[in-house]
PDB file of C-alpha atoms in Angstrom:
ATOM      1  CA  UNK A   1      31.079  -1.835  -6.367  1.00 89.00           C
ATOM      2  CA  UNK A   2      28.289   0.201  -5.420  1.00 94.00           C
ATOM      3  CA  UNK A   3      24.696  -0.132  -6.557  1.00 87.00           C
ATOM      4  CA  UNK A   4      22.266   1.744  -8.554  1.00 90.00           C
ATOM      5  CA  UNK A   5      18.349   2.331  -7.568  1.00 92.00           C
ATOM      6  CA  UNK A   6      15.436   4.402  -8.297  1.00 95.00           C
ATOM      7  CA  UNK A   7      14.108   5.848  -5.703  1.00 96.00           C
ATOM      8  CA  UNK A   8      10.237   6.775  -4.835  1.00 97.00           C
ATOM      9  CA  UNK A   9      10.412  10.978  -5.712  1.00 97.00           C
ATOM     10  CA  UNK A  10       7.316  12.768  -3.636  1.00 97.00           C
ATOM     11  CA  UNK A  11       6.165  13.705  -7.310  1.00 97.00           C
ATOM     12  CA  UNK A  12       5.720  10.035  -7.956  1.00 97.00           C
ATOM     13  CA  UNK A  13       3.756   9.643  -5.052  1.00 98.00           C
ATOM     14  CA  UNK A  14       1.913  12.711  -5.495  1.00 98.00           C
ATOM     15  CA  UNK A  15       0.895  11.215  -8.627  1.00 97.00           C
ATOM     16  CA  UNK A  16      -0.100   7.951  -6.914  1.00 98.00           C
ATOM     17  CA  UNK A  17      -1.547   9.382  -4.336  1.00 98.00           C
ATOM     18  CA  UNK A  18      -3.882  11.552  -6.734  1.00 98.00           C
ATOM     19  CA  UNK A  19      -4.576   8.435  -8.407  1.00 98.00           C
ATOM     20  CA  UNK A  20      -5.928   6.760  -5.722  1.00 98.00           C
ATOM     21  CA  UNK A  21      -8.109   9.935  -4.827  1.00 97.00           C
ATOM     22  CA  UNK A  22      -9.532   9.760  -7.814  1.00 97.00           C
ATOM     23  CA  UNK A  23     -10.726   5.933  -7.872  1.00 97.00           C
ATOM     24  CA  UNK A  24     -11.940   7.034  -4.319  1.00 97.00           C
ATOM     25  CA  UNK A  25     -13.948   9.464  -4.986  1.00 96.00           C
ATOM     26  CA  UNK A  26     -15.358   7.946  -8.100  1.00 97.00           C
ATOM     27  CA  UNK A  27     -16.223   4.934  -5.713  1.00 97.00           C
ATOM     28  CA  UNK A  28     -18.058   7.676  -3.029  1.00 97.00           C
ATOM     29  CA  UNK A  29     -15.468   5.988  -0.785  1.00 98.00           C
ATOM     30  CA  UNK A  30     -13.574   8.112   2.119  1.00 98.00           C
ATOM     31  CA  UNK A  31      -9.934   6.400   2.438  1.00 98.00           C
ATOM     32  CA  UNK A  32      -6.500   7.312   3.660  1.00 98.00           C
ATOM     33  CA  UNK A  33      -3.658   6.364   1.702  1.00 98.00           C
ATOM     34  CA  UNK A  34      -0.025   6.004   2.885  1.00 98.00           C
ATOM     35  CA  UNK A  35       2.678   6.058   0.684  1.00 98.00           C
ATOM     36  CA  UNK A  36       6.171   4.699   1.508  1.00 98.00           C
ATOM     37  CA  UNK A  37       9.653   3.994   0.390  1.00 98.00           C
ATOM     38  CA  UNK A  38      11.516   0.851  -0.385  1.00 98.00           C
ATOM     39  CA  UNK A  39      12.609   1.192   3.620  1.00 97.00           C
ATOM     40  CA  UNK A  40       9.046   1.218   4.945  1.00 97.00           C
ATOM     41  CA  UNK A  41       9.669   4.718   6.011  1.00 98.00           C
ATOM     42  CA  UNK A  42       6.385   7.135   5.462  1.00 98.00           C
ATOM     43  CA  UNK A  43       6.635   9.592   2.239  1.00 98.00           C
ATOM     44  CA  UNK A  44       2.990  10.389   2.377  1.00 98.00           C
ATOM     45  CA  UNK A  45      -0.328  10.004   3.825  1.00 98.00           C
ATOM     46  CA  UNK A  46      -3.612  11.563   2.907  1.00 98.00           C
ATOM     47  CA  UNK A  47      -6.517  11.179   4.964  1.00 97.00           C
ATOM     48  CA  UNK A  48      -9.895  12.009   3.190  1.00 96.00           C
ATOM     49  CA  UNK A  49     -12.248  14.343   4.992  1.00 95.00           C
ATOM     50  CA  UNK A  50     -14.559  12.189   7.362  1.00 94.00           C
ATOM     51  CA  UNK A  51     -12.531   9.096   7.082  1.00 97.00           C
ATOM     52  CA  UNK A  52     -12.392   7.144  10.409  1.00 97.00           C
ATOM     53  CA  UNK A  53      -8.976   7.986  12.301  1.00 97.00           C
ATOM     54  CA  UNK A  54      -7.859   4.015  12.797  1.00 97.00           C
ATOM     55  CA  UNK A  55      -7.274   3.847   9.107  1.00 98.00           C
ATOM     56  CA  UNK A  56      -4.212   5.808   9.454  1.00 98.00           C
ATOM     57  CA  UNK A  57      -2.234   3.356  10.745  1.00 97.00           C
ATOM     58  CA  UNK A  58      -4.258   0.700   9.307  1.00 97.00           C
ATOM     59  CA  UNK A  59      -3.067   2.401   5.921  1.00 98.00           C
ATOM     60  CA  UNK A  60       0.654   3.029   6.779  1.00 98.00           C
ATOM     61  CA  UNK A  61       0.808  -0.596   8.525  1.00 97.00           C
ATOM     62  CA  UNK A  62       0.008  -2.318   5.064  1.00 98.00           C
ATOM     63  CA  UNK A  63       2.492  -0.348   3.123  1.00 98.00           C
ATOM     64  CA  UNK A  64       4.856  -0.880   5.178  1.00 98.00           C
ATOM     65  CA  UNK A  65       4.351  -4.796   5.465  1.00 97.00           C
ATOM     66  CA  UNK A  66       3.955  -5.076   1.671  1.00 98.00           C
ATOM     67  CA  UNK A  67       7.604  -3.510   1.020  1.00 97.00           C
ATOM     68  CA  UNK A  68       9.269  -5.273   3.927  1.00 96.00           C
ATOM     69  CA  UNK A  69       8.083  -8.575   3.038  1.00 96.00           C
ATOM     70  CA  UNK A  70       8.347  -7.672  -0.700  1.00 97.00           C
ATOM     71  CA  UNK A  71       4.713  -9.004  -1.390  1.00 96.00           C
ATOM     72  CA  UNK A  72       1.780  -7.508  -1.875  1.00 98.00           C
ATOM     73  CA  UNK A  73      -0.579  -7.691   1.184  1.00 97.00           C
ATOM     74  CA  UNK A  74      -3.106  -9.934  -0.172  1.00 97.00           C
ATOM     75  CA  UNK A  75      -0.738 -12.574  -0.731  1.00 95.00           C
ATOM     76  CA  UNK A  76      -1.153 -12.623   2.824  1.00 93.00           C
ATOM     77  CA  UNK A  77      -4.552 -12.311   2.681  1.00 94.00           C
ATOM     78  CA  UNK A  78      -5.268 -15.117   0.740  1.00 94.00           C
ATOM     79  CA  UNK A  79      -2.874 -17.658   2.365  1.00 93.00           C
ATOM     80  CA  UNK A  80      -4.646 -17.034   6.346  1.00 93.00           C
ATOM     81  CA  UNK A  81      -8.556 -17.178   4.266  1.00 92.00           C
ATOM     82  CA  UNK A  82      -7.420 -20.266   1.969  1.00 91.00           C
ATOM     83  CA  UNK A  83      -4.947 -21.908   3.841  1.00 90.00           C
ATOM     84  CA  UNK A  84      -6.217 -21.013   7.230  1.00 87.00           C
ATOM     85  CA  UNK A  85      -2.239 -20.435   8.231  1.00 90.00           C
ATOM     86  CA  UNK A  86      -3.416 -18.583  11.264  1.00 87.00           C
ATOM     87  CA  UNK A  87       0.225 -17.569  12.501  1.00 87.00           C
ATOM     88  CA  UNK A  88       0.472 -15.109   9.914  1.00 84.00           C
ATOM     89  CA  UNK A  89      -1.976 -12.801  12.122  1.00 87.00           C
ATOM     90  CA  UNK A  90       1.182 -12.903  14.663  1.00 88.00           C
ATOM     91  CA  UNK A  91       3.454 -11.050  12.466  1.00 86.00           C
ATOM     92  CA  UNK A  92       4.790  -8.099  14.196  1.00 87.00           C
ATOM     93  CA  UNK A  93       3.976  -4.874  12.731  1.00 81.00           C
ATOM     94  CA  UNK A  94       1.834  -6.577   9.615  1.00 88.00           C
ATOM     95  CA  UNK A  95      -1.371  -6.780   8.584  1.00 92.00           C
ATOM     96  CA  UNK A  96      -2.544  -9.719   6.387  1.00 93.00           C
ATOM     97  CA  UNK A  97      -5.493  -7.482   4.431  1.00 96.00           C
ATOM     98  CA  UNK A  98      -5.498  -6.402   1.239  1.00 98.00           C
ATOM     99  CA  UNK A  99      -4.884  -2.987   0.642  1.00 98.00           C
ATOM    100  CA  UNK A 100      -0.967  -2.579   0.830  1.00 98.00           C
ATOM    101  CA  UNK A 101       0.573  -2.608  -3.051  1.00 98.00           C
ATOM    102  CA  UNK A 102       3.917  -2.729  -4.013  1.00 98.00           C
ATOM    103  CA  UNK A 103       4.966   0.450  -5.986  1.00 98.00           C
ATOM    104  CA  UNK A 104       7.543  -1.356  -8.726  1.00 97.00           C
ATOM    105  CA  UNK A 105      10.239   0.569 -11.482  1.00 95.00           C
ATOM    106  CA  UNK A 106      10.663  -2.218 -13.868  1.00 92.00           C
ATOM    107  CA  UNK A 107      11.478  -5.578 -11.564  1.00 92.00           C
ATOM    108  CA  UNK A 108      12.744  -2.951  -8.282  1.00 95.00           C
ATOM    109  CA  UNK A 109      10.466  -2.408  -5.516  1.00 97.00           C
ATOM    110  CA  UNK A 110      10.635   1.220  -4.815  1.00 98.00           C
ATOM    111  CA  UNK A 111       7.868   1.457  -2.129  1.00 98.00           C
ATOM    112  CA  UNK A 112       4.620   0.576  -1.283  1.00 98.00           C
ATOM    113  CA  UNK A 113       1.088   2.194  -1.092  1.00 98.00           C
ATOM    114  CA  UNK A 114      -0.782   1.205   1.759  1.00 98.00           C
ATOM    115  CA  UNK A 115      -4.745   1.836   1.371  1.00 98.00           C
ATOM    116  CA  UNK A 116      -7.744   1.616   4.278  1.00 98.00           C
ATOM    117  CA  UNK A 117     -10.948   2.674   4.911  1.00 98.00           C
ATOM    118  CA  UNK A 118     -13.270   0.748   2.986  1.00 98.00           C
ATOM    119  CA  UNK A 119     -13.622  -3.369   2.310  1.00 97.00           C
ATOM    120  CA  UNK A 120     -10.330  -5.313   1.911  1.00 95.00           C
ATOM    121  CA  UNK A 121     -11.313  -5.695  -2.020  1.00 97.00           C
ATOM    122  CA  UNK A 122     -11.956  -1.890  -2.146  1.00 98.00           C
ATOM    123  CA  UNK A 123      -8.879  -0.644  -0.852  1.00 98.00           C
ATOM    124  CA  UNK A 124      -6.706  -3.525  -2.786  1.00 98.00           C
ATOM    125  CA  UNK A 125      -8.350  -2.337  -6.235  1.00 98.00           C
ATOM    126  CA  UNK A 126      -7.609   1.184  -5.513  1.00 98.00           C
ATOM    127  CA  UNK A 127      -4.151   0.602  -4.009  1.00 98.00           C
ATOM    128  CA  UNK A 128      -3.588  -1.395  -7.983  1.00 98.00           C
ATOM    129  CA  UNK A 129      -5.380   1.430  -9.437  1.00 98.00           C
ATOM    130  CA  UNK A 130      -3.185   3.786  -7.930  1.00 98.00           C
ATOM    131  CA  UNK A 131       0.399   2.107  -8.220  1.00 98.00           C
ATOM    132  CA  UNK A 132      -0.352   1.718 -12.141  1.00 97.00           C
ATOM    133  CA  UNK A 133       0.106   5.312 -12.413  1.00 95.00           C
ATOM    134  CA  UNK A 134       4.052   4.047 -12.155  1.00 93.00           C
ATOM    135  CA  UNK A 135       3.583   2.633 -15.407  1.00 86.00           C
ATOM    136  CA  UNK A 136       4.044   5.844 -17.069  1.00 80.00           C
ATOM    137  CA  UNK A 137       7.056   7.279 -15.412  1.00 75.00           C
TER     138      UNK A 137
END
């Protein structure tokens, strides 16, 4: 028997995306935002004029660790700062910072949003911001 999923539609993460602008600007903060499917692979990024270039990947590497491991990336975050589990840092391709979201239908992960450019709080809060927009689709 086959499965059914939803699947991240660039509309939806247009709409997140545009979301997250918004909270950014309102901040005065310059971010770039990564969006990705439930397969880590990149469905958009969005790079605000003047922000610094090494947030790209910083952006698209959180996303992408958030959906693979199924966790949010402060989950990470706190477990290295609280529990001082230092091998985390080793994990290839993933970044223990807040900032990369889960993007959730219901219980399914469909993707992740991956946010960087300012503080680790700051990009978390707009990456939450941003994926609540799912709430209404």
């Amino acid at each position: 028997m086959l499965a059914k999923k939803t699947t991240l539609t660039l509309e939806a993460a247009k709409a997140i995306a545009a979301a997250a602008e918004a909270e950014s600007k309102k901040l005065g903060l310059r971010l770039v935002i990564a969006i990705v499917d439930d397969g880590g692979h990149l469905v958009l990024l969005q790079r605000d004029d003047n922000a610094q270039v090494g947030s790209v990947e910083i952006a698209t590497l959180k996303a992408r660790t958030a959906v693979l491991f199924r966790r949010n990336t402060r989950d990470f975050q706190d477990v290295v700062e609280g529990e001082g589990r230092l091998a985390l840092l080793c994990i290839p391709n993933g970044v223990p910072l807040d900032g990369g979201v889960l993007l959730k239908a219901g219980d399914e992960i469909i993707g992740a949003i991956g946010v960087s450019g300012a503080s680790d709080q700051a990009d978390g809060d707009v990456g939450r911001i941003a994926a609540s927009v799912l709430a209404s689709y």
